[in-house]
């Protein structure tokens, strides 16, 4: 992947959307994509799987993504581009075209009047020169809309989609599953639709002579499920046979067999439903019985269906097509082949082995909200389906799987869960005689809600993020095979409140604040430090490992608590059986198991074995915490909470003290000056000053007095100043502390004098920067550029990140920006430069970490 910009993405961490069809693996280049907030994430094509870029065009959450499916008759070498489709809450369907890691929105399909929930698409070769593409999308407006596109000589780039047909759900119901395929023998396009009325309708594309047009007609309805249909998949094990799998909220999987039989004479037809010359001629009483008009009474209909249900399960249903191309009649029979029961909750996904039509054994996977993924294979000897492997979550406070799929080579199985996590397993294709064995593989995911804050540790080797998904996540580097890749290595805090702010105290301690009045301090357990060292080979962590004997082994969460309790290695007699004295000891929500890692942890390990024990709570604020900062000497914590009155808009300072050889923090001062919520605080690099910015449009600078170590207000601007007219979102210090920068919702950026300035120097330095959109985050680089200019990063409300050079003489000069496919697509919440930099090719290479309301955290490298 060639990148012309001086900004390169090193790491993108983002979870999958909590929607059933939000992940797919396929396309001409076998690429993995998933819905991520309002965008689509595209991953690398080999282990360790990581996000390479994100594509954004939708304005609201993406609900489903789908690569356009190939059939055996498609000439793949003629396709000039890859294509996938995405649907969104913004009521639109978007077709994307491109290859490798560069895709562009090609066409936006509109027509739905509400949230579009699912989509499916398929290529169909009409006559070896014309390629027809079908897209079907279903929405909460109770319609399924079908678009088609005709491409002469496979020219996809110069052809467009047109809306072809609208199928309205009966009784204002919803379509929850869509699947395109081809009917065997006749090769007519087939569309299966699963509804919330527990039925699956089979639509075949036929020619209507009276209207002289082609469209999809419902020829049959599959009845048997007792709850909503959640997924449908089809495979073709034989030339004249289809196997249809359907999953439902009734916890069952049903397998239906559709077979074709070529009839030589019309007299051999045993069904009343006949399609002549690929056209609709008439429909029999049998068909009408299952395709009732909307005005028929629902109760009478259900009674009739109950009477015929047993008959449907035992006997085949028939319809016949007179195929014009073959000049003969083809009779299709459909019957229930098997019912599989292996889950205890809703089954959201069923997927056949992608290469089953090429002679592979019949294999099926299913994923359920009961936290399990099951691999089923067909035993031909006994004619039964057997669950040969199971995988999934054990314990934790998570829900189950929303979806799963094979990769196109069937080497991997991937699943995504309710909390945005991705689960990847590698299959043992090299040793099939050992049976189906699923081995966890490495894949990056991330937060699934707004990421509120980000901070580097003092040694600048790893960073933390906190999110409204109520988790704190530890991101570090994994050194392997001569390269370094970034991964989520730990999840120190899983909370019960939305997390708002975080800051490292030292290399193994951090403090976080949430939508509660309490600050919480955490300390790394011994096994975590050891695992991190094994993964990163970070030599500077050795001193912590040497002094780690007194640290706990890990942490666990009580069943009814929010605090991570330390777990120690208890040495006791084997015959001694300790009885639990408290309910918390009897019932644990997260059990800790000591595991030594040689590769980044899986989601199950992150949930249970990477918690950090909570060492202290700090009480003092009257409202929810909003911002926190730690001074450079790591002995003072500054914290602020939400405030609508000046008496609550105080900064509380907490000082480290040693009590009985135990380090702890105690409140020792309060700083007044602001009137409303303090949005961000930053200590100067020397630790002499504390800068704060507020919702009241002011900034204040507090100076530390050497005689008593207390801070006093030195200078600042009031709420009715002539510079910032809206909330000041962010601030930061230059590396030499001579200047600091403020950025506001009023679309202005100012640079001010920092240390050694006189009390009356409350005017900006030089001219301000006026921009076209609100700035929500800013950061100074840790060193000047090679041309002796300061470098400032700015994050915007749109998610864009831009870099400006600044000097006293020249003011602001625009330098570069992050490419759209690498940048955020929603409000940037925080920017934080890594305090160490590298010298490469006569340039300085800086690393910038960012987080956003698009539920992602990103790490960029920049040469300047």
Tab-separated table of N, CA and C in Angstrom, residues 721-806:
chain	number	residue	atom	x	y	z
A	721	UNK	N	-14.475	37.263	27.410
A	721	UNK	CA	-13.233	37.745	26.809
A	721	UNK	C	-13.436	38.069	25.338
A	722	UNK	N	-12.446	38.662	24.748
A	722	UNK	CA	-12.539	39.095	23.346
A	722	UNK	C	-11.978	38.076	22.379
A	723	UNK	N	-11.643	36.888	22.874
A	723	UNK	CA	-10.953	35.916	22.030
A	723	UNK	C	-11.830	34.697	21.736
A	724	UNK	N	-12.096	33.909	22.743
A	724	UNK	CA	-12.944	32.731	22.543
A	724	UNK	C	-14.390	33.077	22.909
A	725	UNK	N	-15.311	32.757	22.007
A	725	UNK	CA	-16.728	33.068	22.240
A	725	UNK	C	-17.572	31.828	22.515
A	726	UNK	N	-16.973	30.632	22.410
A	726	UNK	CA	-17.684	29.390	22.699
A	726	UNK	C	-16.812	28.548	23.624
A	727	UNK	N	-17.291	27.375	23.988
A	727	UNK	CA	-16.562	26.488	24.887
A	727	UNK	C	-15.156	26.215	24.358
A	728	UNK	N	-14.163	26.285	25.246
A	728	UNK	CA	-12.785	25.913	24.894
A	728	UNK	C	-12.648	24.415	25.155
A	729	UNK	N	-12.469	23.651	24.096
A	729	UNK	CA	-12.481	22.201	24.206
A	729	UNK	C	-11.141	21.623	24.649
A	730	UNK	N	-10.032	22.276	24.273
A	730	UNK	CA	-8.755	21.590	24.475
A	730	UNK	C	-7.618	22.589	24.651
A	731	UNK	N	-6.519	22.098	25.247
A	731	UNK	CA	-5.323	22.915	25.451
A	731	UNK	C	-4.108	21.996	25.515
A	732	UNK	N	-2.917	22.592	25.307
A	732	UNK	CA	-1.689	21.813	25.441
A	732	UNK	C	-0.500	22.759	25.523
A	733	UNK	N	0.615	22.253	26.088
A	733	UNK	CA	1.843	23.006	26.256
A	733	UNK	C	2.848	22.648	25.157
A	734	UNK	N	3.669	23.639	24.770
A	734	UNK	CA	4.801	23.342	23.892
A	734	UNK	C	5.859	22.592	24.693
A	735	UNK	N	6.793	21.963	23.998
A	735	UNK	CA	7.767	21.113	24.693
A	735	UNK	C	8.676	21.915	25.605
A	736	UNK	N	8.900	23.216	25.305
A	736	UNK	CA	9.767	24.054	26.143
A	736	UNK	C	8.979	24.902	27.129
A	737	UNK	N	7.665	24.730	27.166
A	737	UNK	CA	6.760	25.440	28.083
A	737	UNK	C	6.706	26.948	27.830
A	738	UNK	N	7.262	27.412	26.712
A	738	UNK	CA	7.200	28.849	26.438
A	738	UNK	C	5.799	29.278	26.004
A	739	UNK	N	5.045	28.350	25.393
A	739	UNK	CA	3.724	28.682	24.870
A	739	UNK	C	2.735	27.567	25.221
A	740	UNK	N	1.472	27.934	25.157
A	740	UNK	CA	0.424	26.910	25.178
A	740	UNK	C	-0.649	27.305	24.176
A	741	UNK	N	-1.409	26.316	23.747
A	741	UNK	CA	-2.407	26.506	22.698
A	741	UNK	C	-3.782	26.170	23.248
A	742	UNK	N	-4.798	26.900	22.793
A	742	UNK	CA	-6.194	26.604	23.139
A	742	UNK	C	-7.008	26.510	21.856
A	743	UNK	N	-7.981	25.599	21.840
A	743	UNK	CA	-8.846	25.397	20.672
A	743	UNK	C	-10.294	25.374	21.126
A	744	UNK	N	-11.171	25.976	20.331
A	744	UNK	CA	-12.535	26.210	20.784
A	744	UNK	C	-13.568	25.819	19.732
A	745	UNK	N	-14.795	25.746	20.212
A	745	UNK	CA	-15.924	25.476	19.321
A	745	UNK	C	-16.209	26.659	18.397
A	746	UNK	N	-15.641	27.825	18.716
A	746	UNK	CA	-15.854	29.003	17.863
A	746	UNK	C	-14.974	28.988	16.619
A	747	UNK	N	-14.296	27.851	16.367
A	747	UNK	CA	-13.490	27.632	15.164
A	747	UNK	C	-12.184	28.424	15.176
A	748	UNK	N	-11.719	28.788	16.380
A	748	UNK	CA	-10.490	29.563	16.504
A	748	UNK	C	-9.453	28.814	17.338
A	749	UNK	N	-8.186	29.049	16.957
A	749	UNK	CA	-7.055	28.506	17.706
A	749	UNK	C	-6.144	29.664	18.069
A	750	UNK	N	-5.766	29.741	19.354
A	750	UNK	CA	-4.870	30.786	19.829
A	750	UNK	C	-3.644	30.145	20.472
A	751	UNK	N	-2.491	30.818	20.310
A	751	UNK	CA	-1.279	30.470	21.040
A	751	UNK	C	-1.006	31.590	22.042
A	752	UNK	N	-0.689	31.210	23.303
A	752	UNK	CA	-0.492	32.168	24.391
A	752	UNK	C	0.898	31.980	24.997
A	753	UNK	N	1.356	33.018	25.698
A	753	UNK	CA	2.623	32.910	26.406
A	753	UNK	C	2.472	31.955	27.587
A	754	UNK	N	3.495	31.165	27.818
A	754	UNK	CA	3.446	30.183	28.889
A	754	UNK	C	4.263	30.602	30.083
A	755	UNK	N	5.372	29.881	30.358
A	755	UNK	CA	6.192	30.172	31.531
A	755	UNK	C	6.876	31.527	31.417
A	756	UNK	N	7.199	32.087	32.588
A	756	UNK	CA	7.975	33.322	32.694
A	756	UNK	C	7.302	34.525	32.039
A	757	UNK	N	5.997	34.427	31.791
A	757	UNK	CA	5.260	35.572	31.260
A	757	UNK	C	4.748	36.404	32.430
A	758	UNK	N	4.600	37.689	32.206
A	758	UNK	CA	4.103	38.565	33.259
A	758	UNK	C	2.616	38.353	33.464
A	759	UNK	N	2.114	38.820	34.587
A	759	UNK	CA	0.720	38.593	34.953
A	759	UNK	C	-0.227	39.249	33.960
A	760	UNK	N	0.190	40.366	33.379
A	760	UNK	CA	-0.706	41.073	32.458
A	760	UNK	C	-0.583	40.583	31.022
A	761	UNK	N	0.236	39.571	30.779
A	761	UNK	CA	0.372	39.039	29.419
A	761	UNK	C	-0.710	37.992	29.153
A	762	UNK	N	-1.925	38.455	29.024
A	762	UNK	CA	-3.058	37.561	28.756
A	762	UNK	C	-3.585	37.752	27.346
A	763	UNK	N	-2.707	38.175	26.476
A	763	UNK	CA	-3.081	38.342	25.084
A	763	UNK	C	-2.406	37.251	24.258
A	764	UNK	N	-3.050	36.849	23.156
A	764	UNK	CA	-2.442	35.799	22.327
A	764	UNK	C	-1.160	36.269	21.659
A	765	UNK	N	-0.341	35.280	21.288
A	765	UNK	CA	0.903	35.553	20.586
A	765	UNK	C	0.614	35.572	19.084
A	766	UNK	N	0.811	36.695	18.446
A	766	UNK	CA	0.576	36.785	17.009
A	766	UNK	C	-0.890	36.638	16.665
A	767	UNK	N	-1.137	36.280	15.417
A	767	UNK	CA	-2.506	36.142	14.915
A	767	UNK	C	-3.065	34.764	15.241
A	768	UNK	N	-4.374	34.728	15.440
A	768	UNK	CA	-5.021	33.440	15.689
A	768	UNK	C	-5.301	32.725	14.375
A	769	UNK	N	-5.687	31.479	14.466
A	769	UNK	CA	-6.038	30.668	13.296
A	769	UNK	C	-7.550	30.541	13.234
A	770	UNK	N	-8.163	31.043	12.165
A	770	UNK	CA	-9.610	30.935	11.937
A	770	UNK	C	-9.872	29.812	10.952
A	771	UNK	N	-10.731	28.876	11.331
A	771	UNK	CA	-11.024	27.718	10.489
A	771	UNK	C	-12.518	27.642	10.191
A	772	UNK	N	-12.904	26.645	9.421
A	772	UNK	CA	-14.296	26.563	8.952
A	772	UNK	C	-15.163	25.635	9.782
A	773	UNK	N	-14.564	24.924	10.739
A	773	UNK	CA	-15.366	24.062	11.601
A	773	UNK	C	-14.789	24.035	13.005
A	774	UNK	N	-15.586	23.544	13.937
A	774	UNK	CA	-15.201	23.557	15.343
A	774	UNK	C	-14.003	22.648	15.598
A	775	UNK	N	-13.072	23.145	16.421
A	775	UNK	CA	-11.909	22.357	16.812
A	775	UNK	C	-12.189	21.769	18.196
A	776	UNK	N	-12.040	20.475	18.325
A	776	UNK	CA	-12.384	19.796	19.574
A	776	UNK	C	-11.175	19.213	20.300
A	777	UNK	N	-10.000	19.223	19.668
A	777	UNK	CA	-8.795	18.681	20.308
A	777	UNK	C	-7.571	19.327	19.688
A	778	UNK	N	-6.527	19.509	20.500
A	778	UNK	CA	-5.270	20.062	19.992
A	778	UNK	C	-4.113	19.475	20.783
A	779	UNK	N	-2.915	19.501	20.172
A	779	UNK	CA	-1.729	18.951	20.840
A	779	UNK	C	-0.472	19.516	20.205
A	780	UNK	N	0.505	19.879	21.038
A	780	UNK	CA	1.838	20.282	20.592
A	780	UNK	C	2.696	19.029	20.437
A	781	UNK	N	3.531	19.005	19.386
A	781	UNK	CA	4.496	17.921	19.221
A	781	UNK	C	5.568	18.019	20.310
A	782	UNK	N	6.216	16.905	20.667
A	782	UNK	CA	7.181	16.894	21.773
A	782	UNK	C	8.510	17.565	21.438
A	783	UNK	N	8.685	18.021	20.199
A	783	UNK	CA	9.914	18.691	19.803
A	783	UNK	C	9.618	19.537	18.570
A	784	UNK	N	10.469	20.489	18.311
A	784	UNK	CA	10.312	21.292	17.105
A	784	UNK	C	10.633	20.448	15.870
A	785	UNK	N	10.085	20.874	14.732
A	785	UNK	CA	10.379	20.200	13.464
A	785	UNK	C	11.822	20.506	13.062
A	786	UNK	N	12.296	19.857	12.017
A	786	UNK	CA	13.675	20.071	11.567
A	786	UNK	C	13.896	21.493	11.071
A	787	UNK	N	12.831	22.193	10.675
A	787	UNK	CA	12.971	23.591	10.248
A	787	UNK	C	12.786	24.561	11.412
A	788	UNK	N	12.818	24.055	12.651
A	788	UNK	CA	12.772	24.858	13.874
A	788	UNK	C	11.405	25.500	14.118
A	789	UNK	N	10.354	24.959	13.522
A	789	UNK	CA	8.991	25.407	13.800
A	789	UNK	C	8.329	24.450	14.780
A	790	UNK	N	7.393	24.984	15.550
A	790	UNK	CA	6.562	24.127	16.394
A	790	UNK	C	5.542	23.401	15.503
A	791	UNK	N	5.129	22.222	15.933
A	791	UNK	CA	4.112	21.454	15.206
A	791	UNK	C	2.896	21.267	16.105
A	792	UNK	N	1.723	21.645	15.585
A	792	UNK	CA	0.471	21.551	16.338
A	792	UNK	C	-0.507	20.673	15.563
A	793	UNK	N	-1.096	19.698	16.245
A	793	UNK	CA	-2.134	18.846	15.651
A	793	UNK	C	-3.492	19.340	16.122
A	794	UNK	N	-4.462	19.392	15.195
A	794	UNK	CA	-5.810	19.845	15.512
A	794	UNK	C	-6.809	18.775	15.097
A	795	UNK	N	-7.749	18.452	15.994
A	795	UNK	CA	-8.827	17.517	15.690
A	795	UNK	C	-10.144	18.260	15.601
A	796	UNK	N	-10.986	17.858	14.644
A	796	UNK	CA	-12.189	18.621	14.347
A	796	UNK	C	-13.454	17.838	14.677
A	797	UNK	N	-14.553	18.573	14.645
A	797	UNK	CA	-15.847	17.975	14.943
A	797	UNK	C	-16.236	16.929	13.905
A	798	UNK	N	-15.754	17.082	12.684
A	798	UNK	CA	-16.060	16.137	11.611
A	798	UNK	C	-15.231	14.870	11.701
A	799	UNK	N	-14.186	14.875	12.548
A	799	UNK	CA	-13.276	13.729	12.647
A	799	UNK	C	-11.965	13.943	11.924
A	800	UNK	N	-11.859	15.018	11.190
A	800	UNK	CA	-10.637	15.304	10.442
A	800	UNK	C	-9.513	15.717	11.396
A	801	UNK	N	-8.270	15.352	11.054
A	801	UNK	CA	-7.091	15.747	11.819
A	801	UNK	C	-6.139	16.471	10.875
A	802	UNK	N	-5.749	17.700	11.248
A	802	UNK	CA	-4.839	18.501	10.438
A	802	UNK	C	-3.626	18.899	11.276
A	803	UNK	N	-2.509	19.154	10.588
A	803	UNK	CA	-1.266	19.539	11.243
A	803	UNK	C	-0.832	20.909	10.740
A	804	UNK	N	-0.436	21.769	11.675
A	804	UNK	CA	0.018	23.121	11.354
A	804	UNK	C	1.380	23.357	11.989
A	805	UNK	N	2.240	24.049	11.239
A	805	UNK	CA	3.488	24.533	11.809
A	805	UNK	C	3.256	25.950	12.328
A	806	UNK	N	3.933	26.252	13.442
A	806	UNK	CA	3.750	27.584	14.027
A	806	UNK	C	5.082	28.128	14.519
